[in-house]
Amino acid sequence: MRDVRTFRRAAGWAVMFALASCAKPVRHVEAPPPPPPAPEAVPPRPTPPMGASATTRVPARAADGGFMTVNHGVAPEEAPWHLRAGLNVAALGCTGAQGATITAAYNAMLRARAKPLTAADAAIKARLRKERGSDWQDAHDDRMTQLYNFYALPPVQPRFCATAAAIAAREPAVDAAGFPAFAVQALAELSAPFDSFYAAYDEYRVALATWEARYGAGAPTRVAAFPPPSPRAASVVEVDLPPAIPARAASPRISYESLAVLDQFEGSEAISCGDCTRSTGRLAARQLPSRP
């Protein structure tokens, strides 16, 4: 009996050894290394809003959050003249049926609102006489140049013309007693497109500074093509972008910055607008002739 057990045990071990000798050896296969990380896609370099120049100067912010433009904080008694100047620029610069409508309404306003407009002009001159003394005429010329320059900012013209047309359409229905208040409100509306542009330009400058800090100022940029076709055949196509277009020199016509800028030029003739004529070597505003 003992011999039988011993035989069976030996036979079992023999079978196990035989099976083990027939099994294929196990190979340790290392996993392939992960593909290298794809390069970061470089977003386009921010560009100025509304097709503006990269050298546009933005007015400083006032304490109330608004921009220190020539229309900021205008006294109510002076608002009609600032409104008149804006509609004058719109009548000269806006085109098509819109421009024709503004021109007709503007000429009618000059006749119907002659007294409040004259009073507004007198109020501006009286304030400048008090502030500037014998230099008031130069200060007045500079302010009017600055005012027309403000309304002529090229990127804002589409919205400016649309706003001017809406104001011109409402003005005839305003009675004489309500015109001063209308002028204050209309001036705020006429200035709003410019304030919106300056706010957008401020945002552009922040975005540009962030982009430059992350991707490098002036360095050639590369764009990665995403996604790759497969993990094994991962590939990145890099495309050299053309160099940035050099910034043009600032145009005096759109380089307005603050209420004091033109004072520093002492009667600068930098303005380029159709509502100005040269008079004794300086710029003077003129009215559109009334139509019969």
Short mmCIF file of C-alpha atoms in Angstrom, two decimals:
data_model
loop_
_atom_site.label_atom_id
_atom_site.label_comp_id
_atom_site.label_asym_id
_atom_site.label_seq_id
_atom_site.Cartn_x
_atom_site.Cartn_y
_atom_site.Cartn_z
CA MET A 1 0.00 0.00 0.00
CA ARG A 2 2.81 2.33 0.88
CA ASP A 3 4.45 1.58 -2.44
CA VAL A 4 1.25 2.48 -4.28
CA ARG A 5 1.05 5.84 -2.55
CA THR A 6 4.65 6.55 -3.27
CA PHE A 7 4.15 5.65 -6.91
CA ARG A 8 1.09 7.88 -7.25
CA ARG A 9 2.87 10.76 -5.60
CA ALA A 10 5.86 10.38 -7.87
CA ALA A 11 3.60 10.13 -10.91
CA GLY A 12 1.81 13.36 -9.92
CA TRP A 13 5.05 15.24 -9.59
CA ALA A 14 6.20 13.86 -12.90
CA VAL A 15 3.05 15.12 -14.63
CA MET A 16 3.45 18.57 -13.08
CA PHE A 17 7.07 18.82 -14.18
CA ALA A 18 6.09 17.70 -17.65
CA LEU A 19 3.37 20.34 -17.93
CA ALA A 20 5.70 22.99 -16.61
CA SER A 21 8.32 22.07 -19.18
CA CYS A 22 5.74 22.44 -21.99
CA ALA A 23 4.54 25.95 -20.91
CA LYS A 24 5.89 28.94 -22.81
CA PRO A 25 8.17 31.25 -20.88
CA VAL A 26 6.50 34.52 -19.76
CA ARG A 27 8.04 37.73 -21.12
CA HIS A 28 7.83 41.03 -19.25
CA VAL A 29 6.73 43.66 -21.82
CA GLU A 30 7.19 47.30 -20.82
CA ALA A 31 4.42 49.72 -21.71
CA PRO A 32 5.41 52.28 -24.34
CA PRO A 33 6.26 55.70 -22.92
CA PRO A 34 3.43 58.25 -23.05
CA PRO A 35 3.54 60.62 -26.01
CA PRO A 36 5.10 64.00 -25.30
CA PRO A 37 2.61 66.71 -24.41
CA ALA A 38 1.34 68.66 -27.37
CA PRO A 39 2.53 72.27 -27.45
CA GLU A 40 0.05 74.84 -26.23
CA ALA A 41 -2.02 76.48 -28.93
CA VAL A 42 -1.10 80.16 -29.04
CA PRO A 43 -4.19 82.32 -29.40
CA PRO A 44 -4.09 85.22 -31.83
CA ARG A 45 -2.54 88.43 -30.60
CA PRO A 46 -5.32 90.79 -29.42
CA THR A 47 -6.16 93.58 -31.83
CA PRO A 48 -7.67 97.03 -31.15
CA PRO A 49 -11.47 97.21 -31.18
CA MET A 50 -13.44 98.52 -34.14
CA GLY A 51 -10.37 98.61 -36.36
CA ALA A 52 -8.77 101.37 -34.30
CA SER A 53 -5.11 102.27 -34.46
CA ALA A 54 -2.74 100.51 -32.07
CA THR A 55 -1.52 103.95 -31.00
CA THR A 56 -4.90 105.41 -30.04
CA ARG A 57 -4.70 107.37 -26.81
CA VAL A 58 -7.48 106.89 -24.29
CA PRO A 59 -8.63 109.69 -21.96
CA ALA A 60 -8.00 109.24 -18.27
CA ARG A 61 -10.80 108.01 -16.02
CA ALA A 62 -12.60 110.54 -13.86
CA ALA A 63 -13.52 109.96 -10.22
CA ASP A 64 -17.03 108.97 -11.28
CA GLY A 65 -15.67 106.24 -13.58
CA GLY A 66 -16.35 108.13 -16.80
CA PHE A 67 -13.72 109.23 -19.28
CA MET A 68 -12.31 112.75 -19.13
CA THR A 69 -13.42 113.74 -22.61
CA VAL A 70 -14.36 117.22 -23.69
CA ASN A 71 -18.02 116.25 -23.11
CA HIS A 72 -17.49 115.02 -19.55
CA GLY A 73 -19.05 117.16 -16.86
CA VAL A 74 -20.37 119.81 -19.24
CA ALA A 75 -22.46 122.42 -17.46
CA PRO A 76 -26.18 122.22 -18.37
CA GLU A 77 -26.17 125.74 -19.79
CA GLU A 78 -23.31 124.78 -22.15
CA ALA A 79 -24.80 121.44 -23.25
CA PRO A 80 -26.84 122.83 -26.20
CA TRP A 81 -23.68 124.14 -27.88
CA HIS A 82 -21.86 120.83 -27.43
CA LEU A 83 -24.89 119.05 -28.88
CA ARG A 84 -24.97 121.46 -31.80
CA ALA A 85 -21.29 120.75 -32.53
CA GLY A 86 -21.95 117.00 -32.53
CA LEU A 87 -24.88 117.28 -34.93
CA ASN A 88 -22.80 119.59 -37.11
CA VAL A 89 -20.07 116.94 -37.45
CA ALA A 90 -22.73 114.28 -38.10
CA ALA A 91 -24.38 116.41 -40.78
CA LEU A 92 -21.04 116.80 -42.53
CA GLY A 93 -19.67 113.31 -42.05
CA CYS A 94 -22.59 110.86 -42.07
CA THR A 95 -23.55 109.65 -45.52
CA GLY A 96 -26.55 108.42 -47.46
CA ALA A 97 -30.15 108.91 -46.40
CA GLN A 98 -29.05 108.99 -42.76
CA GLY A 99 -26.75 111.93 -43.40
CA ALA A 100 -29.39 113.79 -45.41
CA THR A 101 -31.90 113.38 -42.56
CA ILE A 102 -29.42 114.67 -39.99
CA THR A 103 -28.50 117.64 -42.18
CA ALA A 104 -32.13 118.69 -42.63
CA ALA A 105 -32.85 118.36 -38.91
CA TYR A 106 -29.66 120.20 -37.98
CA ASN A 107 -30.45 123.18 -40.22
CA ALA A 108 -33.98 123.32 -38.84
CA MET A 109 -32.60 123.25 -35.29
CA LEU A 110 -30.32 126.20 -36.00
CA ARG A 111 -33.37 128.27 -36.92
CA ALA A 112 -35.74 127.00 -34.25
CA ARG A 113 -33.24 127.00 -31.36
CA ALA A 114 -31.29 130.17 -32.21
CA LYS A 115 -31.81 131.75 -28.77
CA PRO A 116 -30.80 128.79 -26.55
CA LEU A 117 -27.85 128.00 -28.81
CA THR A 118 -26.62 131.62 -28.67
CA ALA A 119 -27.05 131.60 -24.89
CA ALA A 120 -25.02 128.36 -24.62
CA ASP A 121 -22.20 129.82 -26.71
CA ALA A 122 -22.21 132.96 -24.55
CA ALA A 123 -22.05 130.84 -21.38
CA ILE A 124 -18.96 129.01 -22.66
CA LYS A 125 -17.21 132.25 -23.58
CA ALA A 126 -18.10 133.88 -20.25
CA ARG A 127 -16.64 130.94 -18.32
CA LEU A 128 -13.44 131.01 -20.36
CA ARG A 129 -13.06 134.78 -19.84
CA LYS A 130 -13.30 134.16 -16.12
CA GLU A 131 -10.87 131.22 -16.17
CA ARG A 132 -8.32 132.43 -18.72
CA GLY A 133 -8.56 136.21 -18.72
CA SER A 134 -7.08 137.82 -21.81
CA ASP A 135 -6.19 134.38 -23.18
CA TRP A 136 -9.85 133.34 -23.37
CA GLN A 137 -10.07 133.49 -27.19
CA ASP A 138 -7.18 131.08 -27.62
CA ALA A 139 -8.72 128.82 -25.00
CA HIS A 140 -12.06 128.97 -26.80
CA ASP A 141 -10.47 128.09 -30.15
CA ASP A 142 -8.66 125.18 -28.57
CA ARG A 143 -11.82 123.89 -26.88
CA MET A 144 -13.81 124.04 -30.08
CA THR A 145 -11.02 122.27 -31.97
CA GLN A 146 -11.00 119.63 -29.27
CA LEU A 147 -14.77 119.28 -29.43
CA TYR A 148 -14.92 118.74 -33.18
CA ASN A 149 -11.89 116.45 -32.98
CA PHE A 150 -13.69 114.35 -30.38
CA TYR A 151 -16.73 113.75 -32.58
CA ALA A 152 -14.56 112.87 -35.60
CA LEU A 153 -12.97 109.73 -34.06
CA PRO A 154 -13.08 107.30 -37.05
CA PRO A 155 -13.82 103.93 -35.36
CA VAL A 156 -16.93 105.31 -33.67
CA GLN A 157 -18.54 106.91 -36.73
CA PRO A 158 -21.11 104.17 -37.52
CA ARG A 159 -22.59 104.24 -34.01
CA PHE A 160 -22.17 107.99 -33.76
CA CYS A 161 -24.15 108.55 -36.96
CA ALA A 162 -26.93 106.20 -35.86
CA THR A 163 -27.20 107.97 -32.50
CA ALA A 164 -27.15 111.41 -34.11
CA ALA A 165 -29.94 110.39 -36.49
CA ALA A 166 -32.11 109.20 -33.58
CA ILE A 167 -31.54 112.45 -31.68
CA ALA A 168 -32.21 114.57 -34.76
CA ALA A 169 -35.49 112.74 -35.30
CA ARG A 170 -36.69 113.47 -31.73
CA GLU A 171 -35.55 117.06 -31.43
CA PRO A 172 -38.34 118.81 -33.43
CA ALA A 173 -41.00 117.48 -31.04
CA VAL A 174 -39.34 119.09 -27.99
CA ASP A 175 -40.95 122.34 -26.84
CA ALA A 176 -38.93 125.43 -25.99
CA ALA A 177 -39.18 124.92 -22.24
CA GLY A 178 -37.95 121.35 -22.47
CA PHE A 179 -35.05 121.95 -24.85
CA PRO A 180 -32.34 122.61 -22.18
CA ALA A 181 -33.08 119.30 -20.46
CA PHE A 182 -33.32 117.57 -23.84
CA ALA A 183 -29.87 118.92 -24.77
CA VAL A 184 -28.31 117.52 -21.58
CA GLN A 185 -29.80 114.06 -22.18
CA ALA A 186 -29.05 114.09 -25.91
CA LEU A 187 -25.44 115.08 -25.26
CA ALA A 188 -25.03 112.09 -22.93
CA GLU A 189 -26.48 109.82 -25.64
CA LEU A 190 -24.22 111.30 -28.31
CA SER A 191 -21.16 110.78 -26.11
CA ALA A 192 -22.04 107.19 -25.15
CA PRO A 193 -20.61 105.51 -28.30
CA PHE A 194 -17.25 107.19 -27.66
CA ASP A 195 -17.22 106.18 -23.99
CA SER A 196 -18.03 102.59 -25.03
CA PHE A 197 -15.16 102.63 -27.49
CA TYR A 198 -12.71 103.89 -24.89
CA ALA A 199 -13.88 101.20 -22.44
CA ALA A 200 -13.38 98.53 -25.12
CA TYR A 201 -9.94 99.93 -25.88
CA ASP A 202 -9.01 99.73 -22.20
CA GLU A 203 -10.05 96.06 -22.21
CA TYR A 204 -7.94 95.49 -25.31
CA ARG A 205 -4.89 96.98 -23.62
CA VAL A 206 -5.35 94.67 -20.61
CA ALA A 207 -5.78 91.64 -22.91
CA LEU A 208 -2.71 92.64 -24.92
CA ALA A 209 -0.58 92.99 -21.78
CA THR A 210 -1.71 89.54 -20.62
CA TRP A 211 -0.93 88.02 -24.02
CA GLU A 212 2.50 89.63 -24.15
CA ALA A 213 3.35 88.42 -20.65
CA ARG A 214 2.37 84.82 -21.49
CA TYR A 215 3.58 84.42 -25.05
CA GLY A 216 6.34 86.97 -25.38
CA ALA A 217 6.40 90.41 -26.89
CA GLY A 218 7.58 90.53 -30.46
CA ALA A 219 8.53 86.84 -30.64
CA PRO A 220 7.32 84.77 -33.63
CA THR A 221 4.31 82.72 -32.58
CA ARG A 222 3.43 79.15 -33.48
CA VAL A 223 0.08 77.43 -33.60
CA ALA A 224 -0.40 73.72 -32.83
CA ALA A 225 -2.90 71.75 -34.92
CA PHE A 226 -5.35 69.86 -32.67
CA PRO A 227 -6.33 67.10 -32.20
CA PRO A 228 -3.65 64.61 -33.47
CA PRO A 229 -4.98 61.74 -35.60
CA SER A 230 -4.07 58.99 -33.08
CA PRO A 231 -1.88 58.47 -29.97
CA ARG A 232 0.66 56.45 -32.00
CA ALA A 233 0.77 58.88 -34.89
CA ALA A 234 0.61 62.05 -32.85
CA SER A 235 1.99 64.98 -34.72
CA VAL A 236 1.90 68.73 -34.40
CA VAL A 237 1.86 70.98 -37.39
CA GLU A 238 3.49 74.27 -36.67
CA VAL A 239 2.70 77.29 -38.80
CA ASP A 240 4.81 80.40 -38.64
CA LEU A 241 2.61 83.45 -38.38
CA PRO A 242 3.61 86.64 -40.20
CA PRO A 243 5.28 89.25 -38.01
CA ALA A 244 3.05 91.88 -36.45
CA ILE A 245 2.42 94.92 -38.59
CA PRO A 246 4.45 97.82 -37.18
CA ALA A 247 2.31 100.35 -35.36
CA ARG A 248 1.66 103.50 -37.29
CA ALA A 249 2.46 106.84 -35.84
CA ALA A 250 -0.36 108.37 -33.86
CA SER A 251 -2.60 110.61 -35.89
CA PRO A 252 -3.24 114.02 -34.30
CA ARG A 253 -6.86 113.63 -35.32
CA ILE A 254 -7.37 110.75 -32.88
CA SER A 255 -4.73 111.45 -30.29
CA TYR A 256 -7.06 113.23 -27.87
CA GLU A 257 -6.24 112.41 -24.27
CA SER A 258 -7.51 114.97 -21.79
CA LEU A 259 -8.98 118.42 -21.48
CA ALA A 260 -5.52 119.97 -21.23
CA VAL A 261 -3.89 118.40 -24.29
CA LEU A 262 -4.78 121.06 -26.83
CA ASP A 263 -3.94 123.82 -24.37
CA GLN A 264 -0.37 122.55 -24.47
CA PHE A 265 -0.32 123.01 -28.25
CA GLU A 266 -1.42 126.66 -27.90
CA GLY A 267 -3.90 126.69 -30.73
CA SER A 268 -2.83 123.58 -32.56
CA GLU A 269 -4.12 123.17 -36.10
CA ALA A 270 -4.04 119.39 -35.79
CA ILE A 271 -7.75 118.90 -36.41
CA SER A 272 -8.86 117.54 -39.75
CA CYS A 273 -12.59 117.91 -40.11
CA GLY A 274 -14.91 119.32 -42.72
CA ASP A 275 -16.49 121.71 -40.23
CA CYS A 276 -13.42 123.86 -39.82
CA THR A 277 -12.02 126.78 -41.77
CA ARG A 278 -8.72 128.56 -41.32
CA SER A 279 -9.03 132.05 -39.95
CA THR A 280 -6.02 134.24 -39.14
CA GLY A 281 -3.80 131.22 -38.92
CA ARG A 282 -6.10 129.34 -36.50
CA LEU A 283 -9.03 126.98 -36.85
CA ALA A 284 -12.54 128.29 -36.46
CA ALA A 285 -15.81 126.34 -36.54
CA ARG A 286 -18.46 127.24 -39.04
CA GLN A 287 -22.14 126.42 -39.34
CA LEU A 288 -23.82 124.68 -42.20
CA PRO A 289 -25.85 127.16 -44.22
CA SER A 290 -29.55 126.90 -43.65
CA ARG A 291 -31.44 125.44 -46.55
CA PRO A 292 -34.40 127.38 -47.94
#
